[in-house]
Short mmCIF file of C-alpha atoms and ligand atoms in Angstrom, two decimals:
data_model
loop_
_atom_site.label_atom_id
_atom_site.label_comp_id
_atom_site.label_asym_id
_atom_site.label_seq_id
_atom_site.Cartn_x
_atom_site.Cartn_y
_atom_site.Cartn_z
CA MET A 1 0.33 0.00 -0.21
CA GLY A 2 1.39 3.21 -0.88
CA LEU A 3 0.45 6.52 0.43
CA LEU A 4 -0.32 8.19 -3.06
CA ASP A 5 -1.68 4.86 -4.45
CA GLY A 6 -4.52 5.64 -7.34
CA LYS A 7 -3.25 9.55 -7.52
CA ARG A 8 -2.74 11.35 -10.75
CA VAL A 9 0.08 13.58 -10.49
CA LEU A 10 1.36 16.09 -13.49
CA ILE A 11 5.06 17.39 -12.88
CA PHE A 12 6.09 20.44 -15.06
CA GLY A 13 9.85 21.10 -14.80
CA VAL A 14 11.98 17.73 -15.50
CA ALA A 15 15.01 18.74 -17.34
CA ASN A 16 17.10 15.90 -16.57
CA ASP A 17 18.20 13.65 -13.72
CA HIS A 18 19.60 16.28 -11.57
CA SER A 19 16.35 18.09 -11.49
CA ILE A 20 14.55 18.47 -8.15
CA ALA A 21 11.17 17.56 -10.49
CA TRP A 22 12.92 14.26 -11.04
CA GLY A 23 13.35 13.72 -7.20
CA ILE A 24 9.58 14.61 -6.95
CA ALA A 25 8.64 12.35 -9.62
CA GLN A 26 10.45 9.09 -8.34
CA ALA A 27 9.23 9.75 -4.56
CA LEU A 28 5.68 10.21 -5.73
CA HIS A 29 5.96 7.11 -7.92
CA GLY A 30 7.33 5.31 -5.17
CA GLU A 31 4.33 5.66 -3.64
CA GLY A 32 2.08 4.52 -5.83
CA ALA A 33 1.12 7.61 -7.90
CA GLU A 34 1.08 7.62 -11.81
CA ILE A 35 3.20 10.37 -13.13
CA GLY A 36 2.60 12.41 -16.48
CA PHE A 37 5.48 14.66 -17.50
CA SER A 38 5.51 18.35 -19.05
CA SER A 39 8.57 20.08 -19.98
CA VAL A 40 10.47 22.67 -22.54
CA GLU A 41 10.01 20.91 -26.10
CA SER A 42 13.99 20.95 -26.56
CA LEU A 43 14.13 18.36 -23.82
CA ILE A 44 11.38 15.92 -24.32
CA ASP A 45 12.83 13.60 -26.46
CA LYS A 46 16.55 13.49 -25.54
CA ARG A 47 16.21 13.91 -21.62
CA VAL A 48 12.59 13.61 -20.68
CA ARG A 49 10.67 10.65 -22.09
CA PRO A 50 13.32 8.17 -21.14
CA LEU A 51 13.14 9.24 -17.56
CA ALA A 52 9.19 9.09 -18.03
CA GLU A 53 9.52 5.66 -19.51
CA SER A 54 11.61 4.19 -16.66
CA LEU A 55 8.43 5.10 -14.41
CA GLY A 56 6.14 3.75 -17.16
CA SER A 57 4.88 6.69 -17.85
CA THR A 58 3.19 7.74 -21.40
CA PHE A 59 2.20 10.87 -20.75
CA VAL A 60 5.12 13.47 -22.05
CA GLU A 61 3.96 16.73 -23.52
CA PRO A 62 5.78 19.55 -24.38
CA CYS A 63 5.34 23.37 -22.61
CA ASP A 64 6.55 26.80 -22.68
CA VAL A 65 5.04 28.22 -19.79
CA GLN A 66 5.35 31.81 -21.32
CA ARG A 67 2.75 30.58 -23.65
CA ASP A 68 -1.19 30.22 -22.73
CA GLU A 69 -1.75 28.03 -25.97
CA ASP A 70 0.95 25.73 -24.74
CA ILE A 71 -0.39 25.56 -20.72
CA ASP A 72 -3.86 25.14 -22.58
CA ARG A 73 -3.00 22.26 -24.73
CA VAL A 74 -1.07 20.30 -22.10
CA PHE A 75 -4.18 20.04 -20.00
CA ASN A 76 -6.80 19.56 -22.59
CA ARG A 77 -4.33 16.74 -22.99
CA TRP A 78 -4.71 15.46 -19.78
CA GLY A 79 -8.15 15.87 -19.98
CA GLU A 80 -8.76 13.53 -22.99
CA THR A 81 -6.52 10.77 -21.06
CA HIS A 82 -7.27 10.97 -17.25
CA ASP A 83 -10.25 11.46 -14.98
CA GLY A 84 -9.00 14.25 -12.89
CA LEU A 85 -5.68 15.44 -11.42
CA ASP A 86 -4.57 14.91 -7.59
CA VAL A 87 -1.22 16.89 -7.95
CA LEU A 88 0.24 19.45 -9.85
CA VAL A 89 3.99 20.21 -9.12
CA HIS A 90 5.41 23.12 -10.63
CA ALA A 91 9.18 23.18 -10.26
CA LEU A 92 10.39 25.58 -12.85
CA ALA A 93 12.10 28.79 -13.15
CA PHE A 94 14.12 30.97 -15.51
CA ALA A 95 16.38 34.43 -15.46
CA LYS A 96 18.57 35.68 -17.57
CA ARG A 97 22.37 34.68 -17.11
CA GLU A 98 23.65 38.58 -16.76
CA ASP A 99 20.91 39.08 -13.98
CA LEU A 100 22.09 35.97 -12.02
CA THR A 101 25.52 38.01 -11.22
CA GLY A 102 27.03 41.39 -9.95
CA ARG A 103 24.43 43.84 -8.52
CA PHE A 104 20.47 43.67 -8.17
CA ILE A 105 20.21 47.27 -9.27
CA ASP A 106 21.59 46.56 -12.95
CA THR A 107 18.78 44.06 -13.65
CA SER A 108 16.97 45.59 -16.64
CA ARG A 109 12.93 45.98 -17.36
CA ASP A 110 13.13 43.10 -19.78
CA GLY A 111 14.94 40.86 -17.39
CA PHE A 112 12.69 41.40 -14.43
CA ALA A 113 9.66 40.78 -16.36
CA LEU A 114 10.98 37.40 -17.61
CA ALA A 115 12.01 36.20 -14.42
CA GLN A 116 8.67 37.21 -12.80
CA ASP A 117 6.60 35.77 -16.00
CA VAL A 118 8.43 32.19 -15.97
CA SER A 119 9.00 32.04 -12.53
CA ALA A 120 6.20 33.32 -10.49
CA TYR A 121 3.26 34.02 -12.93
CA SER A 122 3.33 30.29 -14.38
CA LEU A 123 2.37 29.00 -10.83
CA VAL A 124 -0.94 31.09 -11.63
CA GLY A 125 -1.49 30.07 -14.91
CA LEU A 126 -1.02 26.53 -14.75
CA THR A 127 -3.34 26.03 -11.63
CA ARG A 128 -6.14 28.14 -13.60
CA ALA A 129 -5.72 25.88 -16.23
CA ALA A 130 -5.79 22.97 -13.96
CA MET A 131 -8.81 24.09 -12.20
CA PRO A 132 -11.45 21.87 -14.20
CA GLN A 133 -9.67 18.79 -13.28
CA LEU A 134 -8.60 19.48 -9.96
CA ARG A 135 -11.15 18.07 -7.29
CA ARG A 136 -11.51 18.21 -3.22
CA GLY A 137 -8.22 17.07 -1.87
CA SER A 138 -5.83 17.99 -4.63
CA SER A 139 -2.51 19.57 -3.81
CA ILE A 140 -0.24 21.42 -5.55
CA LEU A 141 3.29 22.46 -5.18
CA THR A 142 6.08 24.76 -5.87
CA LEU A 143 9.57 25.22 -5.39
CA THR A 144 11.26 28.31 -3.94
CA TYR A 145 14.31 29.21 -1.89
CA TYR A 146 15.58 31.23 0.72
CA GLY A 147 16.68 33.90 -1.40
CA ALA A 148 12.95 35.20 -1.63
CA GLU A 149 13.58 36.05 1.86
CA LYS A 150 16.63 37.13 2.70
CA VAL A 151 19.63 38.68 0.64
CA VAL A 152 21.38 35.61 -1.45
CA ALA A 153 24.61 36.87 -3.40
CA ASN A 154 23.84 36.88 -6.75
CA TYR A 155 20.52 35.48 -6.60
CA ASN A 156 19.29 39.16 -7.44
CA VAL A 157 16.26 39.15 -9.63
CA MET A 158 15.21 35.37 -8.78
CA GLY A 159 15.15 36.26 -5.48
CA VAL A 160 12.33 38.74 -6.10
CA ALA A 161 10.55 36.41 -8.17
CA LYS A 162 10.75 33.74 -5.70
CA ALA A 163 9.35 36.34 -2.94
CA SER A 164 6.40 36.74 -5.87
CA LEU A 165 5.88 33.11 -6.10
CA GLU A 166 5.49 32.58 -2.24
CA ALA A 167 3.18 35.54 -2.14
CA CYS A 168 1.18 33.75 -5.07
CA VAL A 169 1.12 30.57 -3.17
CA ARG A 170 -0.79 32.39 0.07
CA TYR A 171 -3.32 34.20 -2.40
CA LEU A 172 -3.95 30.96 -4.42
CA ALA A 173 -4.10 28.92 -1.25
CA ALA A 174 -6.99 31.26 0.02
CA ASP A 175 -8.84 31.04 -3.73
CA LEU A 176 -8.65 27.50 -3.88
CA GLY A 177 -9.21 26.41 0.17
CA PRO A 178 -12.78 26.67 0.01
CA ASP A 179 -12.89 24.16 -2.83
CA GLY A 180 -10.58 21.73 -0.54
CA ILE A 181 -7.36 22.30 -3.07
CA ARG A 182 -4.30 22.99 -0.95
CA VAL A 183 -1.41 24.89 -2.52
CA ASN A 184 2.17 24.75 -0.81
CA ALA A 185 5.67 25.44 -1.49
CA ILE A 186 8.77 23.75 -0.54
CA SER A 187 11.79 25.96 0.14
CA ALA A 188 15.06 24.00 -0.92
CA GLY A 189 18.54 24.27 -0.23
CA PRO A 190 21.07 24.33 -2.75
CA VAL A 191 21.28 21.56 -5.42
CA ARG A 192 23.30 21.01 -8.36
CA THR A 193 21.08 21.39 -10.96
CA LEU A 194 21.08 22.89 -14.47
CA ALA A 195 19.34 25.99 -13.10
CA ALA A 196 21.40 26.52 -10.15
CA ALA A 197 24.47 26.46 -12.46
CA GLY A 198 23.13 29.78 -13.99
CA ILE A 199 23.49 31.50 -10.77
CA GLY A 200 26.95 33.30 -10.05
CA GLY A 201 29.08 31.98 -7.47
CA PHE A 202 26.79 29.01 -6.84
CA LYS A 203 29.53 26.40 -6.62
CA LYS A 204 31.25 27.98 -3.42
CA MET A 205 27.86 28.51 -1.75
CA TYR A 206 27.15 24.64 -2.29
CA ALA A 207 30.38 23.75 -1.06
CA ASP A 208 30.00 25.82 1.95
CA PHE A 209 26.38 24.95 2.65
CA ALA A 210 27.40 21.85 4.24
CA ASP A 211 29.99 23.44 6.70
CA VAL A 212 27.16 25.62 8.35
CA ALA A 213 23.92 23.99 7.93
CA PRO A 214 22.74 22.58 11.24
CA LEU A 215 22.72 18.96 9.73
CA ARG A 216 25.88 19.36 8.35
CA ALA A 217 25.13 17.99 4.73
CA ASN A 218 23.72 19.23 1.39
CA ILE A 219 20.31 18.25 0.80
CA THR A 220 19.24 16.29 -2.05
CA ILE A 221 16.65 15.47 -4.47
CA GLU A 222 15.53 12.79 -2.24
CA ASP A 223 15.11 15.08 0.70
CA VAL A 224 13.05 16.97 -1.48
CA GLY A 225 10.85 14.11 -2.89
CA ARG A 226 10.13 12.78 0.74
CA THR A 227 8.68 16.37 1.67
CA ALA A 228 6.59 16.39 -1.68
CA VAL A 229 5.03 12.91 -0.57
CA TYR A 230 3.99 14.49 2.52
CA LEU A 231 2.73 17.50 0.77
CA ALA A 232 1.18 15.37 -1.73
CA SER A 233 -0.31 13.10 0.31
CA ASP A 234 -3.13 13.21 2.74
CA LEU A 235 -0.64 13.22 5.61
CA SER A 236 -0.76 17.26 4.98
CA SER A 237 -4.42 17.23 4.76
CA ALA A 238 -4.83 20.65 6.97
CA VAL A 239 -1.51 22.57 5.67
CA THR A 240 -2.31 25.13 2.94
CA GLY A 241 -0.17 28.40 1.90
CA GLU A 242 3.05 27.21 3.75
CA VAL A 243 6.57 27.15 2.77
CA ILE A 244 8.06 24.15 4.19
CA TYR A 245 12.06 24.53 4.57
CA VAL A 246 14.35 21.38 3.45
CA ASP A 247 17.31 22.83 3.77
CA GLY A 248 19.24 20.73 6.46
CA GLY A 249 17.94 23.99 9.18
CA PHE A 250 19.71 26.53 7.11
CA SER A 251 17.32 28.83 7.49
CA VAL A 252 16.90 29.18 11.21
CA LEU A 253 20.76 30.34 11.31
CA GLY A 254 21.05 34.06 12.24
CA VAL A 255 24.85 34.14 11.71
CA PRO A 256 25.49 31.37 9.84
CA THR A 257 29.30 30.11 10.74
CA ALA A 258 31.43 27.17 10.38
CA ASP A 259 32.95 25.09 13.14
P1 NAD B 301 16.21 22.27 -13.57
O1 NAD B 301 17.32 23.13 -14.43
O2 NAD B 301 16.42 21.09 -13.29
O3 NAD B 301 14.70 22.71 -13.75
C1 NAD B 301 14.56 23.91 -14.00
C2 NAD B 301 13.29 23.74 -15.42
O4 NAD B 301 12.74 24.79 -15.42
C3 NAD B 301 13.90 22.97 -16.46
O5 NAD B 301 13.16 22.12 -16.67
C4 NAD B 301 13.55 23.95 -17.57
O6 NAD B 301 13.03 23.42 -18.82
C5 NAD B 301 12.23 24.79 -16.67
N1 NAD B 301 12.12 26.00 -17.55
C6 NAD B 301 12.64 27.15 -17.56
N2 NAD B 301 11.86 27.98 -18.36
C7 NAD B 301 11.04 27.38 -18.76
C8 NAD B 301 9.71 27.89 -19.66
N3 NAD B 301 9.40 29.12 -20.07
N4 NAD B 301 8.54 26.91 -19.65
C9 NAD B 301 8.51 25.66 -18.83
N5 NAD B 301 9.72 25.36 -18.30
C10 NAD B 301 10.73 26.25 -18.31
O7 NAD B 301 16.89 22.97 -12.19
P2 NAD B 301 16.22 22.98 -10.77
O8 NAD B 301 17.15 23.33 -9.30
O9 NAD B 301 15.63 21.68 -10.37
O10 NAD B 301 15.05 23.84 -10.63
C11 NAD B 301 13.48 23.43 -10.37
C12 NAD B 301 12.69 24.37 -9.12
O11 NAD B 301 13.64 24.27 -7.88
C13 NAD B 301 13.22 25.98 -9.85
O12 NAD B 301 11.96 26.66 -9.51
C14 NAD B 301 14.44 26.48 -9.12
O13 NAD B 301 13.96 27.71 -8.75
C15 NAD B 301 14.24 25.45 -7.72
N6 NAD B 301 15.15 25.51 -6.45
C16 NAD B 301 16.29 25.02 -7.10
C17 NAD B 301 17.36 25.10 -6.25
C18 NAD B 301 18.59 24.75 -6.61
O14 NAD B 301 19.91 24.97 -5.68
N7 NAD B 301 18.75 23.97 -7.60
C19 NAD B 301 17.05 25.41 -4.74
C20 NAD B 301 15.49 25.73 -4.26
C21 NAD B 301 14.73 25.95 -5.19
#
């Protein structure tokens, strides 16, 4: 008996087997869920379909979340092939590389709008398109980072986008709560992924993390997957609008220092 037996899950954001979305997919599948995938078109054939097939999944649809017609197409396809959606996972973000290094003050209008559109508004767009297929007990998850709350060097425009994303989680939780649909975010510690590689100074920040985080270890996509099981399942039946940290305790420190 899995905690998610019979649940239908749609995950946006697998790029490869290092992706946080992939850690979530494996964990939810391990508890009995059926998983569908959506990702940007260029990654589908080489990266996403083989991973999906390894979990017995045949639903793999391209989507650029900046395009409403792509979003509608994915959910129409889902509706044609599934009777409802229990879990929606939003694990994607984007900002221009030049906006993820140096000073925040130099962020361009374009770069600011792009980061907000892909990284925050997309949660609203995906949730609205999913609504007809969600039901009482459905759960929506997204991924955020501590740079939403505190200044993290080079995270810059993405920190502002994540602050916006976390506010979107609270407003969506209030909108959807009366229908019994929950919306939460996982705030993950640093993980070596494609997206993280674009952040200035990430390697050093990743290396230093384990020296100062209370649990003295970097976190893994499996760690995030286990918390995703909790948020996707009835174990978290009364939890909505929350940001849950999977960061080895890093965010509780006032002045992080190594031994
Ligand atoms: P990743 O590179 O594996 O995944 C990012 C995904 O975003 C990719 O699949 C990419 O295709 C997708 N994406 C970008 N633009 C898109 C668009 N226009 N339309 C559709 N998809 C698009 O990296 P990841 O680190 O696993 O990122 C997943 C989420 O986790 C992101 O929200 C990220 O900000 C968040 N996060 C990452 C870390 C970390 O250290 N890696 C920490 C906390 C939160």
